[in-house]
mmCIF file of C-alpha atoms in Angstrom:
data_model
loop_
_atom_site.group_PDB
_atom_site.id
_atom_site.type_symbol
_atom_site.label_atom_id
_atom_site.label_comp_id
_atom_site.label_asym_id
_atom_site.label_seq_id
_atom_site.Cartn_x
_atom_site.Cartn_y
_atom_site.Cartn_z
ATOM 1 C CA MET Z 275 86.198 99.059 80.246
ATOM 2 C CA THR Z 276 86.837 102.886 77.907
ATOM 3 C CA GLU Z 277 89.351 103.355 81.269
ATOM 4 C CA LEU Z 278 91.354 101.019 80.437
ATOM 5 C CA LEU Z 279 91.527 101.066 76.247
ATOM 6 C CA LEU Z 280 93.362 105.068 77.219
ATOM 7 C CA LEU Z 281 95.594 103.409 79.862
ATOM 8 C CA PHE Z 282 96.931 101.796 77.360
ATOM 9 C CA CYS Z 283 97.050 103.772 74.314
ATOM 10 C CA ALA Z 284 99.658 106.072 77.133
ATOM 11 C CA TYR Z 285 100.893 102.938 77.344
ATOM 12 C CA LEU Z 286 101.655 102.929 73.141
ATOM 13 C CA ILE Z 287 102.183 107.079 73.556
ATOM 14 C CA GLY Z 288 104.773 105.674 76.432
ATOM 15 C CA SER Z 289 106.965 103.184 74.045
ATOM 16 C CA VAL Z 290 107.825 105.408 71.679
ATOM 17 C CA PRO Z 291 111.514 104.960 71.068
ATOM 18 C CA THR Z 292 113.026 108.764 71.023
ATOM 19 C CA ALA Z 293 116.170 107.773 72.345
ATOM 20 C CA VAL Z 294 116.593 104.823 69.770
ATOM 21 C CA TRP Z 295 114.832 106.312 66.339
ATOM 22 C CA VAL Z 296 116.985 109.043 66.583
ATOM 23 C CA SER Z 297 120.522 107.978 67.488
ATOM 24 C CA LYS Z 298 119.859 105.187 64.739
ATOM 25 C CA GLY Z 299 118.096 107.410 62.176
ATOM 26 C CA VAL Z 300 120.653 111.139 62.597
ATOM 27 C CA PHE Z 301 123.577 108.367 64.020
ATOM 28 C CA GLY Z 302 123.383 105.915 62.306
ATOM 29 C CA MET Z 303 124.027 103.578 65.632
ATOM 30 C CA ASP Z 304 121.596 102.301 68.187
ATOM 31 C CA ILE Z 305 121.959 104.450 70.771
ATOM 32 C CA ARG Z 306 121.377 101.396 74.056
ATOM 33 C CA GLU Z 307 124.440 99.598 72.797
ATOM 34 C CA TYR Z 308 127.035 102.921 74.417
ATOM 35 C CA GLY Z 309 127.107 104.536 77.874
ATOM 36 C CA SER Z 310 125.092 103.076 80.359
ATOM 37 C CA GLY Z 311 123.177 101.547 77.512
ATOM 38 C CA ASN Z 312 120.012 102.757 78.517
ATOM 39 C CA ALA Z 313 116.863 104.339 75.660
ATOM 40 C CA GLY Z 314 116.856 107.916 77.361
ATOM 41 C CA ALA Z 315 118.225 111.870 77.653
ATOM 42 C CA THR Z 316 120.121 111.110 80.403
ATOM 43 C CA ASN Z 317 122.992 109.082 78.034
ATOM 44 C CA THR Z 318 121.429 110.166 75.049
ATOM 45 C CA PHE Z 319 122.953 113.685 76.236
ATOM 46 C CA ARG Z 320 125.997 111.841 77.162
ATOM 47 C CA VAL Z 321 126.778 109.297 73.847
ATOM 48 C CA LEU Z 322 125.186 112.681 71.470
ATOM 49 C CA GLY Z 323 125.580 115.852 72.358
ATOM 50 C CA PRO Z 324 122.861 118.100 73.778
ATOM 51 C CA LYS Z 325 120.942 118.969 70.871
ATOM 52 C CA ALA Z 326 120.454 115.691 70.154
ATOM 53 C CA GLY Z 327 119.381 114.853 74.002
ATOM 54 C CA SER Z 328 117.807 118.016 74.646
ATOM 55 C CA PHE Z 329 115.513 116.758 71.888
ATOM 56 C CA VAL Z 330 114.782 113.209 73.249
ATOM 57 C CA MET Z 331 114.471 114.867 76.874
ATOM 58 C CA LEU Z 332 111.383 117.014 74.859
ATOM 59 C CA VAL Z 333 110.040 114.949 73.186
ATOM 60 C CA ASP Z 334 109.727 112.199 76.378
ATOM 61 C CA MET Z 335 108.712 115.235 78.179
ATOM 62 C CA LEU Z 336 105.935 115.144 75.537
ATOM 63 C CA LYS Z 337 104.683 111.883 76.170
ATOM 64 C CA GLY Z 338 103.768 112.227 79.607
ATOM 65 C CA VAL Z 339 101.879 115.052 78.974
ATOM 66 C CA MET Z 340 99.918 113.556 75.821
ATOM 67 C CA ALA Z 341 99.530 110.886 77.952
ATOM 68 C CA VAL Z 342 97.417 113.161 80.677
ATOM 69 C CA ARG Z 343 95.353 114.793 78.141
ATOM 70 C CA LEU Z 344 93.748 111.643 77.184
ATOM 71 C CA SER Z 345 91.732 112.798 80.637
ATOM 72 C CA TYR Z 346 89.417 114.941 78.511
ATOM 73 C CA LEU Z 347 88.346 112.345 76.306
ATOM 74 C CA LEU Z 348 86.047 110.781 79.159
ATOM 75 C CA SER Z 349 84.558 113.687 80.376
ATOM 76 C CA TYR Z 350 82.353 112.211 83.316
ATOM 77 C CA TYR Z 351 85.841 112.681 84.771
ATOM 78 C CA HIS Z 352 86.318 116.785 84.572
ATOM 79 C CA ASN Z 353 83.074 117.057 86.874
ATOM 80 C CA PRO Z 354 83.836 119.036 89.482
ATOM 81 C CA ASP Z 355 82.595 116.112 91.924
ATOM 82 C CA HIS Z 356 84.969 114.053 90.874
ATOM 83 C CA LEU Z 357 88.029 115.995 90.972
ATOM 84 C CA THR Z 358 89.877 113.574 93.044
ATOM 85 C CA GLN Z 359 89.036 110.882 90.764
ATOM 86 C CA LEU Z 360 90.508 113.176 87.887
ATOM 87 C CA VAL Z 361 94.039 113.237 89.445
ATOM 88 C CA ASN Z 362 94.231 109.064 90.093
ATOM 89 C CA PHE Z 363 93.454 108.411 86.107
ATOM 90 C CA GLN Z 364 95.140 111.383 85.074
ATOM 91 C CA ILE Z 365 98.358 110.221 87.363
ATOM 92 C CA GLY Z 366 97.629 106.650 86.424
ATOM 93 C CA LEU Z 367 97.789 108.124 82.816
ATOM 94 C CA GLY Z 368 101.236 109.298 82.436
ATOM 95 C CA LEU Z 369 102.597 106.188 84.917
ATOM 96 C CA ALA Z 370 101.488 104.151 82.779
ATOM 97 C CA ALA Z 371 103.166 106.438 79.602
ATOM 98 C CA VAL Z 372 106.774 105.580 81.790
ATOM 99 C CA VAL Z 373 106.087 102.008 81.551
ATOM 100 C CA GLY Z 374 106.003 102.419 78.471
ATOM 101 C CA HIS Z 375 109.423 104.292 78.054
ATOM 102 C CA ILE Z 376 110.880 102.256 80.207
ATOM 103 C CA PHE Z 377 109.679 98.553 78.855
ATOM 104 C CA PRO Z 378 109.075 100.534 75.258
ATOM 105 C CA ILE Z 379 106.601 97.523 72.675
ATOM 106 C CA TRP Z 380 108.272 98.730 69.649
ATOM 107 C CA ALA Z 381 111.708 98.402 70.313
ATOM 108 C CA ASN Z 382 111.969 95.125 72.583
ATOM 109 C CA PHE Z 383 110.669 96.169 75.691
ATOM 110 C CA ARG Z 384 114.125 98.352 77.251
ATOM 111 C CA GLY Z 385 113.926 102.108 77.368
ATOM 112 C CA GLY Z 386 115.129 104.583 79.453
ATOM 113 C CA LYS Z 387 114.999 105.356 82.935
ATOM 114 C CA GLY Z 388 111.718 107.479 82.487
ATOM 115 C CA ILE Z 389 112.081 110.859 84.411
ATOM 116 C CA ALA Z 390 111.532 113.256 81.367
ATOM 117 C CA THR Z 391 108.287 111.068 80.669
ATOM 118 C CA LEU Z 392 107.631 110.973 84.489
ATOM 119 C CA PHE Z 393 108.377 115.155 84.647
ATOM 120 C CA GLY Z 394 105.725 115.641 81.743
ATOM 121 C CA LEU Z 395 103.073 113.863 84.003
ATOM 122 C CA VAL Z 396 103.945 116.158 86.791
ATOM 123 C CA LEU Z 397 104.212 119.273 84.120
ATOM 124 C CA ALA Z 398 100.375 119.026 82.916
ATOM 125 C CA ILE Z 399 98.712 118.021 86.628
ATOM 126 C CA GLN Z 400 100.760 120.849 87.861
ATOM 127 C CA PRO Z 401 102.865 123.022 86.203
ATOM 128 C CA LEU Z 402 104.024 125.974 88.706
ATOM 129 C CA VAL Z 403 105.159 123.205 90.603
ATOM 130 C CA ALA Z 404 106.710 121.076 87.063
ATOM 131 C CA ILE Z 405 108.721 124.563 86.776
ATOM 132 C CA CYS Z 406 109.933 124.979 89.831
ATOM 133 C CA CYS Z 407 111.613 120.839 89.601
ATOM 134 C CA VAL Z 408 112.725 122.157 85.548
ATOM 135 C CA GLY Z 409 114.886 125.092 88.117
ATOM 136 C CA VAL Z 410 116.013 123.180 90.226
ATOM 137 C CA PHE Z 411 117.165 121.141 87.030
ATOM 138 C CA MET Z 412 119.273 124.082 85.351
ATOM 139 C CA LEU Z 413 120.598 125.185 88.973
ATOM 140 C CA SER Z 414 121.987 121.304 89.580
ATOM 141 C CA LEU Z 415 123.146 120.581 85.611
ATOM 142 C CA THR Z 416 124.145 124.187 84.612
ATOM 143 C CA LEU Z 417 126.870 124.113 88.108
ATOM 144 C CA THR Z 418 127.986 120.474 88.012
ATOM 145 C CA ARG Z 419 126.881 119.221 84.383
ATOM 146 C CA TYR Z 420 125.615 116.089 85.007
ATOM 147 C CA VAL Z 421 122.437 115.215 84.151
ATOM 148 C CA SER Z 422 122.220 111.853 86.379
ATOM 149 C CA LEU Z 423 122.702 114.283 89.665
ATOM 150 C CA SER Z 424 120.851 117.079 88.603
ATOM 151 C CA SER Z 425 117.900 114.387 87.838
ATOM 152 C CA ILE Z 426 117.933 113.090 91.497
ATOM 153 C CA THR Z 427 117.743 116.123 92.587
ATOM 154 C CA ALA Z 428 114.796 117.472 90.499
ATOM 155 C CA SER Z 429 113.464 114.463 91.965
ATOM 156 C CA ILE Z 430 114.330 115.107 95.490
ATOM 157 C CA ALA Z 431 112.500 118.250 94.825
ATOM 158 C CA PHE Z 432 109.097 117.334 93.749
ATOM 159 C CA PRO Z 433 108.094 115.255 97.009
ATOM 160 C CA ILE Z 434 109.079 118.381 98.744
ATOM 161 C CA LEU Z 435 107.637 121.557 96.331
ATOM 162 C CA ILE Z 436 104.152 119.576 96.973
ATOM 163 C CA LEU Z 437 104.111 118.207 101.061
ATOM 164 C CA TYR Z 438 105.410 120.944 102.401
ATOM 165 C CA ILE Z 439 106.116 124.202 99.637
ATOM 166 C CA PHE Z 440 102.430 123.448 97.954
ATOM 167 C CA ASN Z 441 100.665 121.545 100.651
ATOM 168 C CA GLU Z 442 99.099 119.557 98.198
ATOM 169 C CA PRO Z 443 96.029 118.498 99.189
ATOM 170 C CA GLU Z 444 95.087 115.467 97.737
ATOM 171 C CA VAL Z 445 96.621 112.125 99.485
ATOM 172 C CA PHE Z 446 97.465 110.258 96.787
ATOM 173 C CA TYR Z 447 99.448 112.206 95.474
ATOM 174 C CA ARG Z 448 101.551 113.261 97.877
ATOM 175 C CA ILE Z 449 102.195 109.511 98.214
ATOM 176 C CA PHE Z 450 102.671 109.689 94.276
ATOM 177 C CA ALA Z 451 105.455 112.769 95.068
ATOM 178 C CA ILE Z 452 107.847 110.787 97.753
ATOM 179 C CA ALA Z 453 107.733 107.052 95.400
ATOM 180 C CA VAL Z 454 108.721 109.338 92.466
ATOM 181 C CA ALA Z 455 111.348 110.628 94.220
ATOM 182 C CA LEU Z 456 112.419 106.888 96.337
ATOM 183 C CA MET Z 457 111.866 105.140 91.880
ATOM 184 C CA VAL Z 458 114.363 107.830 90.487
ATOM 185 C CA VAL Z 459 117.012 107.304 93.557
ATOM 186 C CA LEU Z 460 116.545 103.442 93.308
ATOM 187 C CA THR Z 461 116.953 103.954 88.844
ATOM 188 C CA HIS Z 462 120.298 105.754 89.431
ATOM 189 C CA GLN Z 463 122.114 103.152 91.714
ATOM 190 C CA LYS Z 464 124.455 103.087 89.252
ATOM 191 C CA ASN Z 465 124.557 106.845 88.223
ATOM 192 C CA ILE Z 466 125.128 107.255 92.480
ATOM 193 C CA PHE Z 467 128.779 105.046 92.243
ATOM 194 C CA ARG Z 468 130.013 106.278 89.193
ATOM 195 C CA LEU Z 469 129.695 110.422 90.955
ATOM 196 C CA LEU Z 470 130.451 108.759 94.195
ATOM 197 C CA ASN Z 471 133.773 107.370 92.246
ATOM 198 C CA GLY Z 472 134.709 110.042 90.063
ATOM 199 C CA ASN Z 473 132.932 108.303 87.333
ATOM 200 C CA GLU Z 474 130.416 109.666 85.665
ATOM 201 C CA SER Z 475 130.869 111.708 82.511
ATOM 202 C CA LYS Z 476 130.057 115.344 82.299
ATOM 203 C CA VAL Z 477 127.393 116.794 79.415
ATOM 204 C CA PRO Z 478 128.960 119.739 77.696
ATOM 205 C CA LEU Z 479 127.291 122.652 78.695
ATOM 206 C CA PHE Z 480 128.930 125.587 76.722
ATOM 207 C CA ARG Z 481 133.350 125.646 75.687
ATOM 208 C CA ASN Z 482 134.802 127.378 77.051
ATOM 209 C CA ARG Z 483 136.680 130.114 75.099
ATOM 210 C CA ARG Z 484 139.326 128.459 73.651
ATOM 211 C CA GLU Z 485 137.271 125.713 72.445
ATOM 212 C CA ARG Z 486 135.950 128.834 70.721
ATOM 213 C CA LYS Z 487 138.818 130.585 68.969
#
């Protein structure tokens, strides 16, 4: 019963519609009515710029971290003999937050794709893997300025890191990593088509010298 309550709390944490509240509270508009229509960091970057996008991404990541941290309320799971159960429950909490992000109760169940919250989940469970994924994401973003492509690239790097670089022994976590990569690719189908057609919007990370002058 306690586990179910914590899973519900994780869903509520994930339901915090960061992009919607920022767009309405600061810019006086609903981010879901512009760009791709998603209430996530990628669309916020595209529509409102890198500052707002970075803030939304950071908060959405923290939602995943906070959801996983709920597991510390159950001392039973932190017994060394229950490490597998702990990791499984933490993944469940993180996924509940992702579901909340995608279908937020606070925003009429119209949210984003959950990429940043998924990253927060990984950051809370395996920080080193998360840092590597950030490195892949930032390298891709710097080279291409496509947030969507960078998200896809980082998500594909995730199972590669888990399976081959860090050789994670937990079977459920290995399956989870593969599922994450597949889910991200599937949820970015429209972005992939736009990338192939050359219609995907780039993020203006850096202004050139002429613009500075």
